Coordinates of C-alpha atoms in Angstrom, one line a residue:
M1 CA 0.0 0.0 0.0
N2 CA 1.5 3.3 -1.1
Y3 CA 1.8 6.3 1.3
K4 CA -1.2 8.2 -0.2
N5 CA -3.5 5.2 0.1
K6 CA -2.3 4.5 3.6
Q7 CA -3.1 8.1 4.7
T8 CA -6.5 7.9 3.1
T9 CA -7.1 4.6 4.9
H10 CA -6.0 6.2 8.2
K11 CA -8.3 9.2 7.7
F12 CA -11.3 7.1 6.7
S13 CA -10.7 4.9 9.7
F14 CA -10.5 7.8 12.1
F15 CA -13.5 9.5 10.4
I16 CA -15.6 6.4 11.1
I17 CA -14.6 6.0 14.8
F18 CA -14.9 9.7 15.4
L19 CA -18.4 9.7 13.9
L20 CA -19.5 6.7 15.9
S21 CA -18.2 8.3 19.1
M22 CA -20.4 11.4 18.7
V23 CA -23.4 9.4 17.6
A24 CA -23.0 7.3 20.7
Q25 CA -22.9 10.4 22.9
C26 CA -26.1 11.6 21.3
M27 CA -27.8 8.3 21.8
L28 CA -26.6 8.1 25.4
F29 CA -28.2 11.5 26.0
R30 CA -31.6 10.2 24.7
R31 CA -31.2 7.0 26.6
I32 CA -30.3 8.6 30.0
C33 CA -32.9 11.4 29.7
F34 CA -35.8 9.5 28.2
D35 CA -35.2 6.0 29.4
A36 CA -35.4 4.6 25.9
D37 CA -34.4 5.5 22.3
F38 CA -37.7 6.1 20.5
I39 CA -38.5 4.2 17.3
F40 CA -41.5 5.4 15.2
P41 CA -42.4 4.1 11.8
F42 CA -41.4 6.8 9.3
W43 CA -44.7 6.6 7.5
Q44 CA -46.7 7.2 10.7
H45 CA -44.5 9.8 12.4
P46 CA -42.1 11.3 9.9
T47 CA -41.3 14.4 11.9
T48 CA -40.6 12.4 15.0
F49 CA -38.5 9.9 13.1
I50 CA -36.4 12.6 11.4
S51 CA -35.8 14.5 14.6
T52 CA -35.0 11.4 16.5
Y53 CA -32.5 9.9 14.1
V54 CA -31.4 12.3 11.4
C55 CA -30.1 15.1 13.6
P56 CA -28.0 12.9 15.8
F57 CA -26.3 11.6 12.7
C58 CA -26.2 14.6 10.4
F59 CA -24.4 17.0 12.9
P60 CA -21.7 14.4 13.8
L61 CA -21.3 13.7 10.1
F62 CA -20.6 17.3 9.5
I63 CA -18.1 17.7 12.4
A64 CA -16.4 14.4 11.6
S65 CA -15.9 15.5 7.9
F66 CA -13.2 17.9 9.1
V67 CA -10.9 14.9 9.6
F68 CA -10.2 15.1 5.9
L69 CA -9.1 18.7 6.1
S70 CA -7.0 18.6 9.2
Q71 CA -3.5 17.1 9.6
R72 CA -3.8 16.7 13.3
R73 CA -6.1 14.3 15.2
W74 CA -5.9 15.7 18.7
W75 CA -8.4 18.4 18.0
A76 CA -11.0 15.6 17.8
I77 CA -10.2 14.5 21.3
V78 CA -10.7 18.0 22.6
F79 CA -13.9 18.4 20.8
S80 CA -15.2 15.0 21.9
F81 CA -14.4 15.8 25.5
I82 CA -16.1 19.2 25.3
F83 CA -19.1 17.6 23.7
A84 CA -19.2 15.0 26.5
I85 CA -19.4 17.9 29.0
W86 CA -22.1 19.5 26.9
C87 CA -24.1 16.3 26.9
L88 CA -23.7 16.1 30.7
A89 CA -24.7 19.7 31.2
N90 CA -27.8 19.2 29.1
T91 CA -28.6 16.1 31.1
L92 CA -28.4 17.9 34.4
Y93 CA -30.4 20.9 33.1
F94 CA -33.0 18.5 31.7
R95 CA -33.4 16.7 35.0
N96 CA -34.2 20.0 36.7
N97 CA -36.2 21.8 33.9
N98 CA -37.2 19.2 31.3
L99 CA -35.5 21.4 28.7
V100 CA -32.2 21.4 26.9
I101 CA -29.7 24.3 27.4
D102 CA -30.3 27.4 25.3
A103 CA -29.1 31.0 25.4
Y104 CA -31.5 31.9 28.2
A105 CA -30.1 29.2 30.4
I106 CA -26.6 30.4 29.8
S107 CA -27.6 34.0 30.6
M108 CA -28.8 32.7 34.0
T109 CA -25.6 31.1 35.2
G110 CA -25.1 33.9 37.7
N111 CA -28.0 32.4 39.6
L112 CA -25.7 29.6 40.7
K113 CA -23.9 31.9 43.0
G114 CA -23.9 30.1 46.3
F115 CA -25.9 27.2 44.9
V116 CA -23.3 25.3 42.9
S117 CA -23.8 22.2 45.1
S118 CA -27.4 22.0 43.7
V119 CA -25.8 20.9 40.4
F120 CA -24.0 18.0 42.0
F121 CA -27.3 16.8 43.5
L122 CA -28.5 16.0 40.0
L123 CA -25.5 13.8 39.0
R124 CA -26.0 10.1 38.5
I125 CA -23.4 7.3 38.2
Q126 CA -24.4 6.5 34.6
D127 CA -23.4 10.1 33.6
I128 CA -19.8 8.9 33.3
L129 CA -20.8 7.0 30.1
F130 CA -20.7 10.3 28.2
F131 CA -16.9 10.2 28.5
I132 CA -16.5 6.6 27.4
P133 CA -16.6 7.4 23.6
T134 CA -13.8 10.0 24.2
I135 CA -11.7 7.5 25.9
I136 CA -12.2 5.0 23.1
L137 CA -11.3 7.7 20.6
Y138 CA -8.1 8.5 22.5
I139 CA -7.0 4.8 22.6
F140 CA -7.6 4.5 18.9
I141 CA -5.4 7.6 18.2
L142 CA -2.6 6.0 20.2
R143 CA -2.8 2.8 18.2
M144 CA -2.8 4.8 15.0
R145 CA 0.5 6.3 16.0
H146 CA 2.3 3.2 17.4
K147 CA 0.9 0.1 15.7
Q148 CA 1.7 -1.4 12.3
E149 CA -0.8 -0.9 9.5
K150 CA -2.2 -4.4 9.6
R151 CA -2.8 -4.3 13.3
L152 CA -4.2 -0.8 13.0
L153 CA -6.8 -2.0 10.5
L154 CA -7.7 -4.9 12.8
T155 CA -8.0 -2.6 15.7
F156 CA -10.2 -0.2 13.7
F157 CA -12.5 -2.8 12.5
G158 CA -12.7 -4.5 15.9
I159 CA -13.5 -1.2 17.7
S160 CA -15.8 0.3 15.1
T161 CA -17.7 -3.0 14.5
S162 CA -18.1 -3.6 18.3
A163 CA -19.3 0.0 18.8
F164 CA -21.7 -0.2 15.9
L165 CA -23.2 -3.5 17.1
F166 CA -23.4 -2.2 20.7
V167 CA -25.3 0.9 19.6
I168 CA -27.7 -1.0 17.3
S169 CA -28.3 -3.8 19.9
A170 CA -28.9 -1.3 22.7
L171 CA -31.2 0.7 20.4
A172 CA -33.1 -2.3 19.4
F173 CA -33.5 -3.7 22.9
S174 CA -34.5 -0.4 24.5
S175 CA -36.9 0.3 21.6
I176 CA -38.6 -3.1 21.9
C177 CA -39.1 -2.5 25.6
Y178 CA -40.3 1.1 25.0
I179 CA -42.8 0.1 22.2
K180 CA -44.4 -2.4 24.5
S181 CA -44.8 0.1 27.3
K182 CA -47.8 2.3 28.2
Q183 CA -45.4 5.3 28.0
A184 CA -45.1 4.8 24.2
K185 CA -48.8 4.6 23.7
D186 CA -49.3 7.8 25.8
F187 CA -46.6 9.6 24.0
I188 CA -47.9 8.7 20.5
K189 CA -51.4 9.8 21.6
F190 CA -50.0 13.0 22.9
S191 CA -47.9 13.8 19.8
D192 CA -51.0 13.1 17.6
S193 CA -53.0 15.5 19.6
I194 CA -50.9 18.6 18.9
K195 CA -50.2 20.7 15.9
P196 CA -46.7 20.1 14.3
S197 CA -46.1 23.9 14.2
H198 CA -46.3 24.2 18.0
F199 CA -42.8 24.4 19.4
Y200 CA -44.3 24.4 22.9
P201 CA -47.5 22.4 23.0
F202 CA -49.3 23.5 26.1
A203 CA -51.3 20.4 26.8
E204 CA -49.3 19.9 30.0
P205 CA -46.2 22.0 30.8
D206 CA -44.0 19.2 32.1
I207 CA -44.9 16.9 29.2
S208 CA -44.6 19.7 26.6
N209 CA -41.2 20.6 27.9
T210 CA -40.1 17.0 27.7
Y211 CA -41.5 16.8 24.2
E212 CA -39.6 19.9 23.1
A213 CA -36.3 18.6 24.6
Q214 CA -36.8 15.3 22.9
M215 CA -37.4 16.9 19.5
T216 CA -34.4 19.2 19.8
S217 CA -31.0 17.8 19.0
I218 CA -28.3 18.9 21.5
F219 CA -26.2 19.8 18.5
H220 CA -29.0 22.0 17.4
S221 CA -29.4 23.6 20.8
A222 CA -25.6 24.5 20.7
V223 CA -25.7 25.9 17.2
R224 CA -28.7 28.2 17.9
I225 CA -27.3 29.8 21.0
P226 CA -25.3 32.5 19.3
F227 CA -28.5 33.6 17.5
E228 CA -30.5 33.6 20.7
L229 CA -28.1 35.7 22.7
K230 CA -29.2 38.9 20.9
K231 CA -31.5 41.1 23.0
K232 CA -35.1 40.2 22.8
N233 CA -37.2 43.0 21.3
L234 CA -40.7 43.8 22.4
I235 CA -43.4 42.5 20.1
K236 CA -46.4 44.5 18.9
L237 CA -49.8 43.0 19.5
T238 CA -52.2 42.6 16.6
D239 CA -55.6 44.2 17.0
K240 CA -57.1 40.8 17.6
E241 CA -54.6 40.0 20.4
Q242 CA -55.1 43.4 21.9
K243 CA -58.8 43.0 22.2
E244 CA -58.4 39.5 23.6
I245 CA -56.2 40.7 26.4
D246 CA -58.3 43.9 27.0
K247 CA -61.2 41.6 27.9
L248 CA -59.2 40.5 31.0
I249 CA -58.7 44.0 32.3
C250 CA -61.0 45.6 34.9
F251 CA -61.3 49.3 34.0
R252 CA -62.4 50.4 37.4
E253 CA -60.9 52.7 39.9
E254 CA -58.1 51.1 41.8
T255 CA -58.6 50.4 45.5
H256 CA -56.1 50.5 48.3
T257 CA -56.1 48.7 51.6
D258 CA -54.3 48.9 54.9
N259 CA -54.6 45.2 55.4
K260 CA -51.3 43.5 56.2
L261 CA -50.0 40.7 54.0
I262 CA -47.1 38.3 54.6
I263 CA -46.1 35.9 51.8
I264 CA -43.8 33.1 52.8
I265 CA -42.4 31.2 49.7
V266 CA -40.9 28.0 51.0
E267 CA -38.2 26.7 48.7
S268 CA -39.0 23.3 47.1
L269 CA -41.9 22.5 49.4
E270 CA -44.0 19.6 48.1
S271 CA -47.2 18.7 49.8
W272 CA -46.4 15.2 50.8
V273 CA -43.8 16.4 53.3
I274 CA -46.4 18.2 55.4
Q275 CA -46.7 15.4 58.0
P276 CA -47.1 15.8 61.8
E277 CA -43.8 14.1 62.5
I278 CA -41.9 16.2 59.9
M279 CA -43.5 19.6 60.1
P280 CA -45.6 19.6 63.3
N281 CA -45.9 23.4 63.5
L282 CA -47.0 23.9 60.0
Y283 CA -49.3 20.9 60.3
G284 CA -50.8 22.3 63.4
L285 CA -51.4 25.7 61.7
I286 CA -53.2 23.9 58.9
Q287 CA -55.6 22.2 61.4
S288 CA -56.4 25.5 63.2
N289 CA -59.3 27.8 62.6
N290 CA -59.1 30.7 60.2
T291 CA -57.1 28.6 57.8
L292 CA -57.5 27.5 54.1
F293 CA -55.4 24.5 53.0
V294 CA -55.1 23.5 49.4
P295 CA -52.6 20.5 49.2
D296 CA -52.8 20.0 45.5
I297 CA -51.6 23.1 43.7
K298 CA -50.0 22.4 40.3
S299 CA -46.7 24.2 39.9
Q300 CA -46.7 26.1 36.7
T301 CA -43.1 27.3 36.6
K302 CA -40.8 26.7 33.7
A303 CA -37.1 27.5 33.1
G304 CA -37.3 30.3 35.7
N305 CA -38.0 28.0 38.6
S306 CA -38.0 30.2 41.8
A307 CA -38.2 33.4 39.7
D308 CA -41.3 32.1 37.9
G309 CA -42.8 31.1 41.2
Q310 CA -42.5 34.6 42.6
M311 CA -43.9 36.1 39.4
I312 CA -46.9 33.9 39.4
I313 CA -47.8 34.6 43.0
N314 CA -47.1 38.3 42.9
T315 CA -48.5 39.2 39.5
G316 CA -50.9 36.4 38.4
L317 CA -48.9 36.1 35.1
L318 CA -47.5 32.8 33.9
P319 CA -43.9 32.2 32.6
L320 CA -42.7 32.9 29.1
N321 CA -42.8 30.1 26.5
E322 CA -39.1 30.7 26.0
G323 CA -36.7 32.4 28.3
V324 CA -37.3 33.9 31.8
A325 CA -39.2 37.2 32.3
C326 CA -36.9 38.4 35.2
M327 CA -33.9 38.1 32.9
N328 CA -35.3 39.2 29.5
Y329 CA -38.1 41.6 30.4
A330 CA -37.0 43.0 33.8
Q331 CA -37.7 46.6 32.8
N332 CA -41.4 45.9 32.0
I333 CA -44.3 47.3 34.0
Y334 CA -45.9 44.5 36.0
P335 CA -49.1 44.4 38.0
S336 CA -48.7 43.3 41.6
I337 CA -50.6 42.5 44.8
M338 CA -48.4 44.8 46.7
E339 CA -49.4 47.8 44.6
N340 CA -52.8 47.7 46.3
I341 CA -51.4 47.8 49.9
D342 CA -50.6 50.9 51.8
G343 CA -47.5 51.1 54.0
K344 CA -43.9 50.0 53.6
K345 CA -43.3 46.6 52.0
A346 CA -40.2 44.5 52.0
T347 CA -38.7 41.5 50.2
I348 CA -36.6 39.4 52.5
L349 CA -34.1 37.2 50.7
P350 CA -31.7 34.4 51.9
H351 CA -29.3 34.9 48.9
P352 CA -27.4 37.7 47.1
I353 CA -29.6 40.4 45.7
D354 CA -28.6 39.8 42.1
V355 CA -29.7 36.2 42.0
W356 CA -32.7 36.0 39.6
N357 CA -32.2 39.7 39.1
Q358 CA -34.0 40.2 42.4
N359 CA -32.8 43.8 42.9
V360 CA -34.8 44.9 39.9
M361 CA -37.8 42.5 40.1
S362 CA -38.5 43.4 43.8
K363 CA -39.1 47.0 42.7
A364 CA -41.1 45.8 39.7
Y365 CA -43.4 43.9 42.1
H366 CA -43.8 47.1 44.1
Y367 CA -41.7 46.2 47.2
D368 CA -40.0 49.3 48.7
T369 CA -36.9 47.6 50.1
T370 CA -35.0 44.4 49.6
F371 CA -33.2 42.8 52.6
C372 CA -30.6 40.0 52.2
F373 CA -29.8 37.7 55.1
E374 CA -27.6 34.9 53.9
D375 CA -28.1 32.5 56.8
S376 CA -30.3 29.7 57.9
D377 CA -34.1 30.0 58.0
K378 CA -34.2 30.4 61.7
I379 CA -32.0 33.5 61.4
L380 CA -34.0 34.6 58.4
F381 CA -37.3 34.5 60.2
K382 CA -35.8 36.2 63.2
N383 CA -34.5 39.1 61.0
A384 CA -37.9 39.1 59.2
T385 CA -39.6 39.7 62.5
N386 CA -37.3 42.6 63.3
V387 CA -38.0 44.1 59.8
L388 CA -41.8 44.0 60.5
K389 CA -41.3 45.5 63.9
N390 CA -39.4 48.4 62.3
G391 CA -42.3 49.8 60.4
Y392 CA -42.9 47.5 57.5
T393 CA -46.5 46.4 57.2
S394 CA -46.2 43.7 54.5
A395 CA -43.4 41.4 53.3
Q396 CA -42.4 38.6 51.0
I397 CA -40.0 36.1 52.6
I398 CA -38.1 33.5 50.6
T399 CA -36.6 30.6 52.6
V400 CA -33.4 28.7 51.8
S401 CA -32.8 25.8 54.2
T402 CA -34.7 23.4 51.9
H403 CA -32.8 24.3 48.8
M404 CA -31.0 21.5 46.8
P405 CA -29.0 19.5 47.7
F406 CA -30.7 19.6 51.2
N407 CA -27.6 19.0 53.2
S408 CA -26.8 22.5 54.6
F409 CA -29.0 22.2 57.7
A410 CA -30.1 18.6 57.6
D411 CA -27.8 17.6 60.5
S412 CA -29.4 20.3 62.7
S413 CA -32.7 18.3 62.6
K414 CA -33.6 15.9 65.5
I415 CA -35.9 13.7 63.5
I416 CA -35.0 10.0 63.2
L417 CA -35.5 8.3 59.9
P418 CA -35.0 4.7 58.7
N419 CA -31.5 3.8 57.6
E420 CA -32.9 2.4 54.3
M421 CA -34.2 5.8 53.2
P422 CA -32.1 7.4 50.4
K423 CA -29.9 10.1 51.6
D424 CA -31.5 12.8 49.3
M425 CA -35.0 12.0 50.6
A426 CA -33.8 11.8 54.2
N427 CA -32.0 15.2 54.0
Y428 CA -35.0 16.7 52.3
I429 CA -37.3 15.6 55.2
K430 CA -34.7 16.7 57.8
S431 CA -34.4 20.2 56.1
F432 CA -38.1 20.8 56.4
N433 CA -38.1 19.6 60.0
Y434 CA -35.4 22.2 60.7
M435 CA -37.2 24.9 58.7
D436 CA -40.4 24.2 60.6
E437 CA -38.9 25.2 63.9
G438 CA -37.9 28.6 62.6
L439 CA -41.3 29.0 61.0
Q440 CA -43.1 28.4 64.3
I441 CA -41.1 31.1 66.1
F442 CA -42.0 33.5 63.3
I443 CA -45.7 32.6 63.3
T444 CA -45.8 33.0 67.1
E445 CA -44.3 36.5 66.8
I446 CA -46.7 37.5 64.1
S447 CA -49.7 36.2 66.0
S448 CA -48.7 38.2 69.1
N449 CA -47.7 41.5 67.4
F450 CA -49.5 41.5 64.1
S451 CA -52.7 39.6 64.8
N452 CA -54.6 41.1 61.9
S453 CA -52.0 40.0 59.3
N454 CA -52.9 37.7 56.4
I455 CA -50.3 35.0 56.1
I456 CA -49.7 33.1 52.8
I457 CA -47.5 30.0 52.9
T458 CA -46.8 28.3 49.6
A459 CA -43.9 27.0 47.5
D460 CA -42.1 28.2 44.4
H461 CA -41.8 24.9 42.6
K462 CA -41.6 21.1 43.0
V463 CA -38.1 19.7 43.2
F464 CA -37.3 16.0 42.7
P465 CA -36.4 14.8 39.1
D466 CA -38.6 12.0 37.8
D467 CA -35.9 9.3 38.1
S468 CA -35.3 10.1 41.8
R469 CA -39.0 10.3 42.5
K470 CA -39.6 6.9 41.0
K471 CA -36.9 5.2 43.0
M472 CA -38.1 6.9 46.3
S473 CA -41.7 5.9 45.5
D474 CA -40.8 2.3 45.1
L475 CA -38.9 2.3 48.4
C476 CA -41.9 3.9 50.1
K477 CA -44.1 1.0 48.9
K478 CA -41.5 -1.6 49.8
Y479 CA -41.1 -0.4 53.4
N480 CA -44.6 0.9 53.9
W481 CA -43.6 4.4 54.4
K482 CA -46.6 6.6 54.2
Y483 CA -45.0 9.3 52.1
N484 CA -46.8 9.9 48.8
I485 CA -43.8 11.2 46.9
T486 CA -45.5 10.3 43.6
N487 CA -47.6 13.5 44.0
P488 CA -45.3 16.4 43.1
H489 CA -47.9 19.1 43.9
I490 CA -47.1 22.1 46.0
P491 CA -49.4 23.4 48.9
L492 CA -51.1 26.6 49.6
I493 CA -51.9 27.6 53.3
I494 CA -53.7 30.8 54.0
H495 CA -54.1 31.9 57.7
S496 CA -56.3 35.0 58.0
P497 CA -58.8 36.5 60.4
K498 CA -61.1 36.9 57.4
I499 CA -61.4 33.1 57.0
D500 CA -64.2 32.0 59.3
K501 CA -63.2 28.3 59.8
H502 CA -60.8 25.6 58.8
T503 CA -61.3 24.7 55.2
T504 CA -59.5 22.2 52.9
I505 CA -59.9 22.1 49.1
Q506 CA -59.2 18.6 47.9
E507 CA -59.3 19.1 44.1
T508 CA -56.3 20.0 42.0
C509 CA -55.9 23.8 41.6
Y510 CA -53.3 25.9 39.8
Q511 CA -50.5 28.1 41.0
M512 CA -52.1 31.0 39.0
D513 CA -55.1 30.7 41.4
I514 CA -53.0 32.1 44.4
Y515 CA -52.9 35.6 43.0
P516 CA -56.7 36.2 42.6
T517 CA -57.4 34.5 46.0
I518 CA -55.1 36.9 47.7
L519 CA -56.7 39.9 45.9
H520 CA -60.1 38.8 47.3
L521 CA -58.6 38.3 50.8
M522 CA -57.2 41.8 50.7
E523 CA -60.5 43.3 49.5
C524 CA -58.8 44.5 46.3
E525 CA -60.9 42.8 43.6
N526 CA -61.3 46.2 41.9
Y527 CA -57.7 46.1 40.9
Y528 CA -57.3 46.4 37.2
W529 CA -55.6 43.0 36.7
K530 CA -57.3 40.0 38.2
G531 CA -55.0 37.3 36.8
F532 CA -55.8 34.2 34.9
G533 CA -56.8 32.0 37.9
V534 CA -59.8 31.9 40.1
N535 CA -60.6 32.9 43.8
L536 CA -60.2 29.6 45.7
L537 CA -62.3 31.1 48.6
N538 CA -65.3 31.0 46.2
N539 CA -66.6 27.4 46.4
E540 CA -67.9 27.5 42.8
A541 CA -65.0 29.3 41.2
T542 CA -62.9 26.2 40.2
K543 CA -65.9 24.8 38.4
N544 CA -66.4 27.9 36.3
R545 CA -63.0 28.9 34.9
S546 CA -63.3 31.4 32.2
I547 CA -59.9 30.6 30.7
T548 CA -57.9 27.4 30.3
E549 CA -54.4 26.8 31.4
E550 CA -53.2 26.5 27.8
K551 CA -54.8 29.8 26.9
A552 CA -53.4 31.5 30.0
Y553 CA -49.8 30.5 29.0
E554 CA -50.4 31.8 25.5
L555 CA -51.8 35.2 26.5
S556 CA -49.3 35.7 29.4
D557 CA -46.4 35.2 26.9
K558 CA -47.9 37.9 24.7
I559 CA -48.6 40.3 27.7
I560 CA -45.0 40.1 28.9
R561 CA -43.3 40.2 25.5
S562 CA -45.3 43.3 24.5
N563 CA -45.0 45.1 27.8
Y564 CA -48.8 45.3 27.7
F565 CA -49.1 47.0 31.2
Y566 CA -46.8 49.8 30.2
T567 CA -49.3 50.7 27.4
Y568 CA -52.2 50.3 29.8
K569 CA -50.6 52.7 32.4
Q570 CA -50.1 55.3 29.6
Q571 CA -53.8 55.4 28.7

């Protein structure tokens, strides 16, 4: 074999193994995130088929083609390693948000300040598989440099054939298992029920986000980032859209109230953890008179997580279809519960003021001052009490002890849990047990010194990824633990002198219902913006919704991206 043919053979061999390594990483991403690699007959689901298989092959094919242009092979190792990190990053982001990384996610990396440990909470042992193709590629390069031509070709064919057979076998096995599952039937039924042009089908936020992530190649998500980083411009509403939104506005005189309001947003609080042995004080508050308890509130946050939760509760708006309002539209005019309330109002934070752009958004939500106390919830609640005693009549308090990975204050809890319980679940429970002690001190102070205050206790979002939730649920059944961790709903507790008796609403409600319920409680129903939800203190309200969740997401996106309330205020 002459030198030219030998070089061509080497390049072709390296091209194939490099291509297979990247395809393997793409398939691993789908396998780890979605439990199976989906196979759909082309003639039944052409869009799904193309998105599932063509993208993971076309982009690696394009990248691998540079083998024939470059004289050096080591660049491929670097690229493969970077891509492995990219796959891992997308996997972690997907576990937390059901989305792949985009420019908006990158723009929010500053929110990790002080919360980097939350990322490690999402890691799994199988994530190391993303780096296996890079290691194989590295070994192959070493053999190309040091082995004779015949042994080189044998090595190439052995590795490439084994890798190809492994991918095909794993694909076939996982696909057969998936096709037989109920999940496949549900997914096909879901995909048939939406319009192909919808990038975000709003049938169910969690499902639609998963659908979007599944249909988006992680190569595609990387390529589109530079185009998304440009500043988002405000949109102009059409006459039809303007009229549709105008119907939701109450054109009456605004009312003000001297009622006092305290909103406590408990980080990552899921309803199943409210048990007498875990949170005895909150559980006792729920059983008392003058309390409304709604255990099944469906979280409606998206990529903004905590920021979305605050926006929904304070403004009655829902998150953007793409991006996060507090990062992309922080300068907008927003309606707010606090705009109706007389007196000084404060936001009390447990983290730096620039996390989630809070220094800007607190003002946008009509809070006069923002306080930051970076400490445990016990200290936070103590400081919050002092703030209220110093002339502030209303406040929003964000807790932190129950933030992922739930290990900061778990050791301070005295609750005893079974040794068989997973550490993440045990720390989660212990963190709430610890937080509950601080909450009780605060509630006691409020009851003594601010007896006429309306207290709202709720959560910003659910927390456990589906894979962790499934594992914990199986263990709960095995050991007869009474925790219903399969229910990821968040709670709403309202304690107010205006609620005559203890009331529990058993049906599933929405996070967007919190805002209009508080408006009613504060006697501010003449406020121009009533939100998309319903007043839960009205027994018939949930049966007579005037707007669906899907429509609420659609209209809210248009309201925020057009800065609708700025135009309204100018009129």
